mmCIF file of C-alpha atoms and ligand atoms in Angstrom:
data_model
loop_
_atom_site.group_PDB
_atom_site.id
_atom_site.type_symbol
_atom_site.label_atom_id
_atom_site.label_comp_id
_atom_site.label_asym_id
_atom_site.label_seq_id
_atom_site.Cartn_x
_atom_site.Cartn_y
_atom_site.Cartn_z
ATOM 1 C CA MET A 57 34.939 39.753 -61.483
ATOM 2 C CA LYS A 58 32.159 41.666 -59.614
ATOM 3 C CA ILE A 59 31.918 42.377 -55.946
ATOM 4 C CA ILE A 60 28.930 43.792 -53.927
ATOM 5 C CA ALA A 61 29.589 45.829 -50.782
ATOM 6 C CA TYR A 62 26.934 46.490 -48.423
ATOM 7 C CA GLY A 63 26.368 48.996 -45.846
ATOM 8 C CA ILE A 64 28.514 51.716 -47.593
ATOM 9 C CA ARG A 65 28.289 55.091 -45.889
ATOM 10 C CA ASP A 66 29.035 58.268 -47.681
ATOM 11 C CA ASP A 67 32.455 58.485 -45.974
ATOM 12 C CA GLU A 68 33.417 55.127 -47.354
ATOM 13 C CA LYS A 69 32.213 55.715 -50.923
ATOM 14 C CA PRO A 70 35.041 57.696 -52.307
ATOM 15 C CA TYR A 71 37.721 55.230 -51.138
ATOM 16 C CA LEU A 72 35.602 52.402 -52.687
ATOM 17 C CA ASP A 73 35.374 54.269 -55.866
ATOM 18 C CA GLN A 74 39.101 55.229 -55.692
ATOM 19 C CA TRP A 75 39.623 51.213 -55.400
ATOM 20 C CA SER A 76 37.359 50.254 -58.080
ATOM 21 C CA LYS A 77 39.104 52.713 -60.651
ATOM 22 C CA ASP A 78 42.542 51.733 -59.690
ATOM 23 C CA GLN A 79 41.660 47.797 -59.789
ATOM 24 C CA GLY A 80 39.466 48.029 -62.823
ATOM 25 C CA ILE A 81 37.035 45.744 -60.841
ATOM 26 C CA GLU A 82 33.260 46.665 -60.683
ATOM 27 C CA VAL A 83 32.104 47.142 -57.227
ATOM 28 C CA LYS A 84 28.270 47.752 -56.548
ATOM 29 C CA ALA A 85 27.951 49.964 -53.553
ATOM 30 C CA VAL A 86 24.579 49.730 -51.779
ATOM 31 C CA SER A 87 23.887 51.776 -48.333
ATOM 32 C CA GLU A 88 21.883 49.035 -46.886
ATOM 33 C CA LEU A 89 23.180 46.324 -44.473
ATOM 34 C CA LEU A 90 23.188 42.605 -45.373
ATOM 35 C CA ASP A 91 19.977 40.832 -44.020
ATOM 36 C CA GLU A 92 16.893 39.128 -45.068
ATOM 37 C CA ASP A 93 15.309 42.066 -47.101
ATOM 38 C CA THR A 94 18.622 42.645 -49.218
ATOM 39 C CA VAL A 95 20.546 39.439 -49.396
ATOM 40 C CA SER A 96 19.001 39.009 -53.008
ATOM 41 C CA LEU A 97 20.868 41.892 -54.136
ATOM 42 C CA ALA A 98 24.040 39.756 -54.019
ATOM 43 C CA GLU A 99 22.969 37.352 -56.847
ATOM 44 C CA GLY A 100 25.189 37.599 -59.644
ATOM 45 C CA TYR A 101 28.293 38.794 -57.705
ATOM 46 C CA ASP A 102 31.474 36.834 -56.934
ATOM 47 C CA GLY A 103 32.121 38.064 -53.547
ATOM 48 C CA ALA A 104 30.337 40.440 -50.779
ATOM 49 C CA VAL A 105 32.030 42.971 -48.651
ATOM 50 C CA VAL A 106 30.329 43.621 -45.433
ATOM 51 C CA TYR A 107 30.414 45.715 -42.014
ATOM 52 C CA GLN A 108 27.380 45.930 -39.607
ATOM 53 C CA GLN A 109 27.118 45.503 -36.032
ATOM 54 C CA LYS A 110 23.651 43.518 -36.411
ATOM 55 C CA PRO A 111 23.860 39.770 -36.606
ATOM 56 C CA TYR A 112 25.015 37.775 -39.937
ATOM 57 C CA THR A 113 22.187 35.388 -39.395
ATOM 58 C CA ALA A 114 22.331 31.476 -40.564
ATOM 59 C CA SER A 115 19.507 32.209 -43.039
ATOM 60 C CA VAL A 116 21.046 35.229 -44.539
ATOM 61 C CA LEU A 117 24.163 33.295 -44.958
ATOM 62 C CA ASP A 118 22.550 30.301 -46.259
ATOM 63 C CA LYS A 119 21.025 32.511 -48.914
ATOM 64 C CA LEU A 120 24.198 34.042 -49.942
ATOM 65 C CA ALA A 121 25.737 30.641 -50.437
ATOM 66 C CA SER A 122 22.792 29.544 -52.519
ATOM 67 C CA TYR A 123 23.720 32.488 -54.973
ATOM 68 C CA GLY A 124 27.323 30.824 -55.165
ATOM 69 C CA ILE A 125 28.966 33.455 -53.033
ATOM 70 C CA LYS A 126 31.544 31.926 -50.831
ATOM 71 C CA SER A 127 33.794 35.135 -50.341
ATOM 72 C CA LEU A 128 32.705 37.187 -47.464
ATOM 73 C CA SER A 129 35.087 40.049 -46.607
ATOM 74 C CA LEU A 130 34.204 42.342 -43.210
ATOM 75 C CA ARG A 131 35.482 45.668 -43.078
ATOM 76 C CA ASN A 132 36.154 45.511 -39.379
ATOM 77 C CA VAL A 133 38.056 43.348 -36.721
ATOM 78 C CA GLY A 134 35.182 41.793 -34.785
ATOM 79 C CA VAL A 135 33.697 38.659 -35.734
ATOM 80 C CA ASP A 136 31.415 38.208 -32.832
ATOM 81 C CA ASN A 137 28.213 38.911 -34.836
ATOM 82 C CA VAL A 138 28.675 36.123 -37.483
ATOM 83 C CA ASP A 139 26.965 32.730 -37.339
ATOM 84 C CA ALA A 140 30.019 30.457 -37.136
ATOM 85 C CA ASP A 141 28.102 27.378 -37.831
ATOM 86 C CA ALA A 142 26.591 28.843 -40.922
ATOM 87 C CA ILE A 143 29.766 29.698 -42.102
ATOM 88 C CA LYS A 144 31.266 26.224 -41.781
ATOM 89 C CA ARG A 145 28.346 24.519 -43.147
ATOM 90 C CA ASN A 146 28.160 26.563 -46.334
ATOM 91 C CA GLY A 147 32.015 26.509 -46.769
ATOM 92 C CA PHE A 148 32.258 30.264 -46.667
ATOM 93 C CA THR A 149 35.834 31.681 -46.462
ATOM 94 C CA VAL A 150 35.827 35.015 -44.411
ATOM 95 C CA THR A 151 38.336 37.760 -44.010
ATOM 96 C CA ASN A 152 38.351 40.673 -41.548
ATOM 97 C CA VAL A 153 40.653 43.714 -41.398
ATOM 98 C CA PRO A 154 42.526 43.265 -38.272
ATOM 99 C CA ALA A 155 44.569 46.497 -38.654
ATOM 100 C CA TYR A 156 42.915 49.086 -39.963
ATOM 101 C CA SER A 157 44.488 51.389 -37.436
ATOM 102 C CA PRO A 158 45.029 50.338 -34.093
ATOM 103 C CA GLU A 159 46.134 53.691 -33.190
ATOM 104 C CA ALA A 160 42.904 55.090 -33.941
ATOM 105 C CA ILE A 161 41.403 53.036 -31.107
ATOM 106 C CA ALA A 162 44.339 53.681 -28.793
ATOM 107 C CA GLU A 163 44.258 57.508 -29.382
ATOM 108 C CA LEU A 164 40.553 57.823 -28.272
ATOM 109 C CA THR A 165 41.243 55.550 -25.494
ATOM 110 C CA VAL A 166 44.045 57.565 -23.805
ATOM 111 C CA THR A 167 42.082 60.974 -24.825
ATOM 112 C CA GLN A 168 39.045 59.885 -22.517
ATOM 113 C CA LEU A 169 41.397 58.860 -19.867
ATOM 114 C CA MET A 170 43.144 62.201 -19.877
ATOM 115 C CA ARG A 171 39.904 64.136 -20.101
ATOM 116 C CA LEU A 172 38.502 61.937 -17.205
ATOM 117 C CA LEU A 173 42.032 62.306 -15.087
ATOM 118 C CA ARG A 174 42.235 66.019 -15.725
ATOM 119 C CA ARG A 175 38.532 66.730 -15.046
ATOM 120 C CA THR A 176 38.136 68.526 -18.445
ATOM 121 C CA PRO A 177 34.510 67.721 -18.680
ATOM 122 C CA VAL A 178 33.661 69.044 -15.451
ATOM 123 C CA PHE A 179 35.668 72.453 -16.091
ATOM 124 C CA ASP A 180 33.855 72.778 -19.262
ATOM 125 C CA LYS A 181 30.520 72.535 -17.598
ATOM 126 C CA LYS A 182 31.637 75.110 -14.685
ATOM 127 C CA GLN A 183 33.199 77.323 -17.300
ATOM 128 C CA ALA A 184 29.941 77.552 -19.258
ATOM 129 C CA ALA A 185 28.180 78.463 -16.107
ATOM 130 C CA GLY A 186 30.650 81.171 -15.547
ATOM 131 C CA ASN A 187 32.398 79.234 -12.801
ATOM 132 C CA LEU A 188 36.263 79.659 -13.022
ATOM 133 C CA MET A 189 36.994 78.302 -9.667
ATOM 134 C CA TRP A 190 39.684 75.291 -9.232
ATOM 135 C CA ALA A 191 38.138 73.551 -6.335
ATOM 136 C CA PRO A 192 37.381 70.808 -5.647
ATOM 137 C CA ASP A 193 38.226 69.277 -8.953
ATOM 138 C CA ILE A 194 41.872 68.419 -8.439
ATOM 139 C CA ALA A 195 43.299 66.168 -11.129
ATOM 140 C CA ASP A 196 45.309 63.145 -11.251
ATOM 141 C CA GLU A 197 48.633 62.392 -13.313
ATOM 142 C CA LEU A 198 48.600 59.355 -15.636
ATOM 143 C CA GLY A 199 52.757 59.329 -15.115
ATOM 144 C CA HIS A 200 52.319 58.128 -11.561
ATOM 145 C CA MET A 201 49.887 55.323 -12.250
ATOM 146 C CA THR A 202 49.956 51.547 -13.236
ATOM 147 C CA VAL A 203 47.697 50.719 -16.240
ATOM 148 C CA GLY A 204 46.921 47.301 -16.588
ATOM 149 C CA ILE A 205 46.090 46.245 -20.328
ATOM 150 C CA VAL A 206 43.723 43.346 -21.067
ATOM 151 C CA ALA A 207 44.705 41.579 -23.968
ATOM 152 C CA THR A 208 47.929 42.470 -25.999
ATOM 153 C CA GLY A 209 46.950 42.283 -29.525
ATOM 154 C CA ARG A 210 47.587 45.216 -31.951
ATOM 155 C CA ILE A 211 45.083 47.668 -30.356
ATOM 156 C CA GLY A 212 46.494 46.822 -26.762
ATOM 157 C CA ARG A 213 49.954 47.485 -27.817
ATOM 158 C CA ALA A 214 49.452 50.750 -29.591
ATOM 159 C CA ALA A 215 47.632 51.751 -26.421
ATOM 160 C CA MET A 216 50.774 50.567 -24.214
ATOM 161 C CA ARG A 217 52.843 52.654 -26.521
ATOM 162 C CA ILE A 218 51.009 55.791 -25.572
ATOM 163 C CA TYR A 219 50.640 55.046 -21.873
ATOM 164 C CA LYS A 220 54.611 54.554 -21.879
ATOM 165 C CA GLY A 221 54.901 57.805 -23.516
ATOM 166 C CA PHE A 222 53.002 59.443 -20.490
ATOM 167 C CA GLY A 223 55.538 57.638 -18.077
ATOM 168 C CA ALA A 224 52.941 55.023 -16.759
ATOM 169 C CA LYS A 225 53.908 51.679 -15.593
ATOM 170 C CA VAL A 226 52.389 49.156 -17.810
ATOM 171 C CA ILE A 227 51.375 45.748 -16.816
ATOM 172 C CA ALA A 228 49.280 43.247 -18.970
ATOM 173 C CA TYR A 229 47.180 40.084 -18.807
ATOM 174 C CA ASP A 230 46.669 37.837 -21.842
ATOM 175 C CA VAL A 231 46.485 34.021 -22.528
ATOM 176 C CA PHE A 232 48.992 34.607 -25.428
ATOM 177 C CA HIS A 233 52.199 36.211 -24.478
ATOM 178 C CA ASN A 234 53.827 38.585 -26.876
ATOM 179 C CA PRO A 235 57.530 37.619 -27.123
ATOM 180 C CA GLU A 236 58.688 41.049 -27.161
ATOM 181 C CA LEU A 237 56.529 42.334 -24.166
ATOM 182 C CA GLU A 238 57.302 38.983 -22.471
ATOM 183 C CA LYS A 239 61.064 39.837 -22.525
ATOM 184 C CA GLU A 240 60.076 43.416 -20.758
ATOM 185 C CA GLY A 241 58.565 41.426 -18.232
ATOM 186 C CA ILE A 242 55.277 43.093 -18.410
ATOM 187 C CA TYR A 243 52.767 40.277 -18.064
ATOM 188 C CA VAL A 244 50.943 39.477 -14.780
ATOM 189 C CA ASP A 245 49.862 35.826 -13.952
ATOM 190 C CA SER A 246 46.291 36.074 -13.864
ATOM 191 C CA MET A 247 43.378 38.951 -13.899
ATOM 192 C CA ASP A 248 43.146 38.821 -10.123
ATOM 193 C CA GLU A 249 46.821 40.152 -10.048
ATOM 194 C CA LEU A 250 46.122 42.892 -12.737
ATOM 195 C CA TYR A 251 42.703 43.851 -10.551
ATOM 196 C CA ALA A 252 45.160 44.309 -7.417
ATOM 197 C CA LYS A 253 47.833 46.365 -9.055
ATOM 198 C CA ALA A 254 46.190 48.542 -11.659
ATOM 199 C CA ASP A 255 45.289 52.179 -11.248
ATOM 200 C CA VAL A 256 43.674 51.916 -14.776
ATOM 201 C CA ILE A 257 42.011 49.063 -16.483
ATOM 202 C CA SER A 258 42.123 49.177 -20.535
ATOM 203 C CA LEU A 259 40.258 46.839 -22.024
ATOM 204 C CA HIS A 260 41.312 45.448 -25.438
ATOM 205 C CA ALA A 261 39.902 42.023 -25.749
ATOM 206 C CA PRO A 262 37.529 40.630 -28.175
ATOM 207 C CA ALA A 263 34.201 39.383 -27.102
ATOM 208 C CA THR A 264 33.944 35.437 -26.553
ATOM 209 C CA LYS A 265 31.562 33.224 -24.704
ATOM 210 C CA GLU A 266 34.255 32.732 -22.038
ATOM 211 C CA ASN A 267 35.053 36.675 -21.266
ATOM 212 C CA GLU A 268 31.343 37.891 -21.365
ATOM 213 C CA HIS A 269 30.719 40.062 -18.302
ATOM 214 C CA LEU A 270 34.504 39.810 -17.418
ATOM 215 C CA LEU A 271 34.185 42.593 -15.371
ATOM 216 C CA ASN A 272 31.293 41.956 -12.914
ATOM 217 C CA ASP A 273 30.701 42.348 -9.249
ATOM 218 C CA ASP A 274 33.242 39.950 -8.154
ATOM 219 C CA ALA A 275 35.945 41.536 -10.578
ATOM 220 C CA PHE A 276 35.398 45.305 -9.223
ATOM 221 C CA SER A 277 35.540 43.988 -5.651
ATOM 222 C CA LYS A 278 39.037 42.691 -6.450
ATOM 223 C CA MET A 279 40.163 46.005 -7.979
ATOM 224 C CA LYS A 280 42.028 49.041 -6.122
ATOM 225 C CA ASP A 281 39.376 51.627 -4.579
ATOM 226 C CA GLY A 282 39.225 54.478 -7.053
ATOM 227 C CA VAL A 283 40.238 52.443 -10.274
ATOM 228 C CA TRP A 284 39.584 53.760 -13.690
ATOM 229 C CA ILE A 285 37.930 51.705 -16.280
ATOM 230 C CA LEU A 286 38.157 52.196 -20.139
ATOM 231 C CA ASN A 287 36.499 50.069 -22.705
ATOM 232 C CA PRO A 288 37.076 50.806 -26.428
ATOM 233 C CA ALA A 289 36.631 46.831 -27.153
ATOM 234 C CA ARG A 290 33.195 45.254 -26.726
ATOM 235 C CA GLY A 291 30.261 46.114 -24.594
ATOM 236 C CA ALA A 292 29.866 42.356 -23.427
ATOM 237 C CA LEU A 293 33.081 42.594 -21.583
ATOM 238 C CA ILE A 294 31.438 44.547 -18.770
ATOM 239 C CA ASP A 295 28.412 43.763 -16.647
ATOM 240 C CA THR A 296 26.831 47.468 -16.931
ATOM 241 C CA ASP A 297 24.813 47.049 -13.900
ATOM 242 C CA ALA A 298 27.752 46.011 -11.770
ATOM 243 C CA LEU A 299 29.785 49.001 -13.394
ATOM 244 C CA ILE A 300 26.849 51.273 -12.127
ATOM 245 C CA ARG A 301 27.189 49.736 -8.556
ATOM 246 C CA ALA A 302 30.806 50.188 -8.565
ATOM 247 C CA LEU A 303 30.544 53.761 -9.698
ATOM 248 C CA ASP A 304 27.931 54.522 -6.889
ATOM 249 C CA ASN A 305 29.843 52.985 -4.109
ATOM 250 C CA GLY A 306 33.129 54.648 -5.158
ATOM 251 C CA LYS A 307 35.183 51.707 -6.198
ATOM 252 C CA VAL A 308 35.449 52.939 -9.689
ATOM 253 C CA ALA A 309 36.478 56.486 -9.747
ATOM 254 C CA GLY A 310 35.287 56.794 -13.428
ATOM 255 C CA ALA A 311 34.974 55.269 -17.020
ATOM 256 C CA ALA A 312 35.321 56.125 -20.406
ATOM 257 C CA LEU A 313 33.039 53.521 -22.605
ATOM 258 C CA ASP A 314 33.344 53.598 -26.605
ATOM 259 C CA VAL A 315 31.057 50.427 -26.525
ATOM 260 C CA TYR A 316 28.000 49.467 -24.580
ATOM 261 C CA GLU A 317 26.475 45.955 -24.206
ATOM 262 C CA ASP A 318 22.923 47.066 -25.635
ATOM 263 C CA GLU A 319 24.556 49.521 -28.401
ATOM 264 C CA VAL A 320 23.013 47.879 -31.388
ATOM 265 C CA GLY A 321 20.083 49.891 -32.788
ATOM 266 C CA ILE A 322 21.230 52.732 -30.179
ATOM 267 C CA PHE A 323 24.551 53.786 -31.448
ATOM 268 C CA ASN A 324 25.043 55.784 -34.779
ATOM 269 C CA THR A 325 21.277 56.824 -34.305
ATOM 270 C CA ASP A 326 20.088 60.529 -34.054
ATOM 271 C CA PHE A 327 17.262 60.503 -31.497
ATOM 272 C CA GLY A 328 16.771 64.206 -31.638
ATOM 273 C CA SER A 329 17.230 64.894 -27.790
ATOM 274 C CA PHE A 330 18.873 63.245 -24.958
ATOM 275 C CA ASP A 331 15.428 62.473 -23.066
ATOM 276 C CA ALA A 332 14.576 60.644 -26.524
ATOM 277 C CA ILE A 333 17.260 58.049 -26.161
ATOM 278 C CA PRO A 334 15.450 54.926 -25.436
ATOM 279 C CA ASP A 335 17.786 53.386 -22.919
ATOM 280 C CA GLU A 336 17.471 54.432 -19.396
ATOM 281 C CA ARG A 337 20.635 52.597 -18.156
ATOM 282 C CA LEU A 338 22.830 54.227 -21.074
ATOM 283 C CA LYS A 339 21.479 57.511 -20.084
ATOM 284 C CA ASN A 340 22.243 57.107 -16.233
ATOM 285 C CA LEU A 341 25.892 56.515 -17.195
ATOM 286 C CA MET A 342 25.971 59.471 -19.780
ATOM 287 C CA LYS A 343 24.642 61.941 -17.127
ATOM 288 C CA ARG A 344 27.480 61.277 -14.902
ATOM 289 C CA ASP A 345 30.563 63.699 -14.834
ATOM 290 C CA ASN A 346 33.056 60.982 -14.187
ATOM 291 C CA VAL A 347 31.794 58.613 -17.325
ATOM 292 C CA LEU A 348 32.488 59.582 -20.865
ATOM 293 C CA VAL A 349 30.464 57.736 -23.395
ATOM 294 C CA THR A 350 31.269 57.734 -27.250
ATOM 295 C CA PRO A 351 29.118 55.955 -29.579
ATOM 296 C CA HIS A 352 31.679 53.511 -30.993
ATOM 297 C CA VAL A 353 33.745 56.008 -32.609
ATOM 298 C CA ALA A 354 37.188 54.982 -31.784
ATOM 299 C CA PHE A 355 37.507 53.688 -35.173
ATOM 300 C CA TYR A 356 36.169 56.501 -37.011
ATOM 301 C CA THR A 357 38.903 58.223 -38.415
ATOM 302 C CA ARG A 358 39.809 59.131 -42.164
ATOM 303 C CA THR A 359 42.829 56.688 -42.061
ATOM 304 C CA ALA A 360 40.820 53.981 -40.394
ATOM 305 C CA VAL A 361 37.910 54.164 -42.741
ATOM 306 C CA LYS A 362 39.865 54.432 -45.677
ATOM 307 C CA ASN A 363 41.911 51.254 -44.738
ATOM 308 C CA MET A 364 38.872 49.323 -43.586
ATOM 309 C CA VAL A 365 37.216 49.601 -47.316
ATOM 310 C CA GLN A 366 40.239 49.293 -49.166
ATOM 311 C CA PHE A 367 42.016 46.305 -47.322
ATOM 312 C CA ALA A 368 38.547 44.577 -47.363
ATOM 313 C CA LEU A 369 38.208 45.114 -51.135
ATOM 314 C CA ASN A 370 41.951 43.448 -51.494
ATOM 315 C CA ASN A 371 40.907 40.628 -49.219
ATOM 316 C CA ASN A 372 37.793 39.893 -51.228
ATOM 317 C CA LYS A 373 39.805 40.317 -54.632
ATOM 318 C CA GLN A 374 42.380 37.625 -53.425
ATOM 319 C CA LEU A 375 39.919 35.426 -52.050
ATOM 320 C CA ILE A 376 37.822 35.137 -55.395
ATOM 321 C CA GLU A 377 41.103 34.910 -57.207
ATOM 322 C CA THR A 378 42.742 32.152 -55.142
ATOM 323 C CA GLY A 379 40.064 31.081 -52.619
ATOM 324 C CA THR A 380 42.430 32.394 -49.809
ATOM 325 C CA ALA A 381 43.731 35.602 -48.406
ATOM 326 C CA GLU A 382 45.993 36.928 -45.871
ATOM 327 C CA ASN A 383 43.428 37.855 -43.204
ATOM 328 C CA VAL A 384 41.128 34.700 -43.201
ATOM 329 C CA VAL A 385 39.255 34.014 -39.917
ATOM 330 C CA LYS A 386 39.304 30.822 -38.412
ATOM 331 C CA PHE A 387 35.750 29.648 -37.016
HETATM 332 C C1 COI B 586 35.520 46.602 -35.248
HETATM 333 O O1 COI B 586 36.431 46.710 -35.763
HETATM 334 O O2 COI B 586 35.195 45.302 -34.741
HETATM 335 C C2 COI B 586 35.071 47.659 -34.502
HETATM 336 O O3 COI B 586 34.565 47.375 -33.365
HETATM 337 C C3 COI B 586 34.906 48.826 -35.109
HETATM 338 C C4 COI B 586 33.520 48.983 -36.143
HETATM 339 C C5 COI B 586 32.542 49.855 -34.978
HETATM 340 C C6 COI B 586 33.761 49.514 -37.374
#
């Protein structure tokens, strides 16, 4: 059995090598992403392990299938960049890693919320300028707030556990109800109800056609004044222009964004200076004291990276051997 792994970063390589040694399976690691220019490297392999934010296009998937490769294992959770028609047409079986570390995402989400609530970015800035005054940067306490969780999958539930640890009241909206949470009476009946009740809105939904720009002008208008918005999930969930308007008029007190709708090609790039970042709307957000932007790093912990690599390789091995695996994605 021979597996090719695309887009392997230096921080992933030791985990890949360890797996290959432990399993006695040849894994070819290439640093390039899977695209038109690199797909031919897969010829002669039995399966491919991939991770990238840019699209897995129909023509690349058609070529991969023409080499007899039908086992495709993603190292991440989201499958929104995969051409579903090409997957079905070519008879691919695709796996993802749905739980590489829900805590990694949840911990950064709550960290950023706490930084916003306690105004630490503002104090850091004041202190660097020699200003040790308290006022006017009085803080808010999470323990007195209601947090509205949007989607109660693994990440939403991990975030929920931490919010509860701070003493916050937690409510949630999801079309699928988790039986345990149902018993706790945590679910509200509609997003409108969540908007009306939540002081903090914590997004943990995948991107779908239906929820594109879920948070738009209309949604913001239904929220409490001074609501805090957290998005460690997918950029497409928020209409960025509407968020900027809601920040400008004070409806939104602040936001922590680990994702951004136009992040592809921007995040995980060193532009050399702030001014050189080629996205004025993103810079508008980044300049604000009450907005914290991180470049899609919530997943980026040692635990998560190791699990992404090794779980994806396990999935791919299982697919090649048996035609199916634990984490098969339904398209
Ligand atoms: C995912 O797993 O879908 C993510 O969003 C994390 C990715 C940047 C590795």
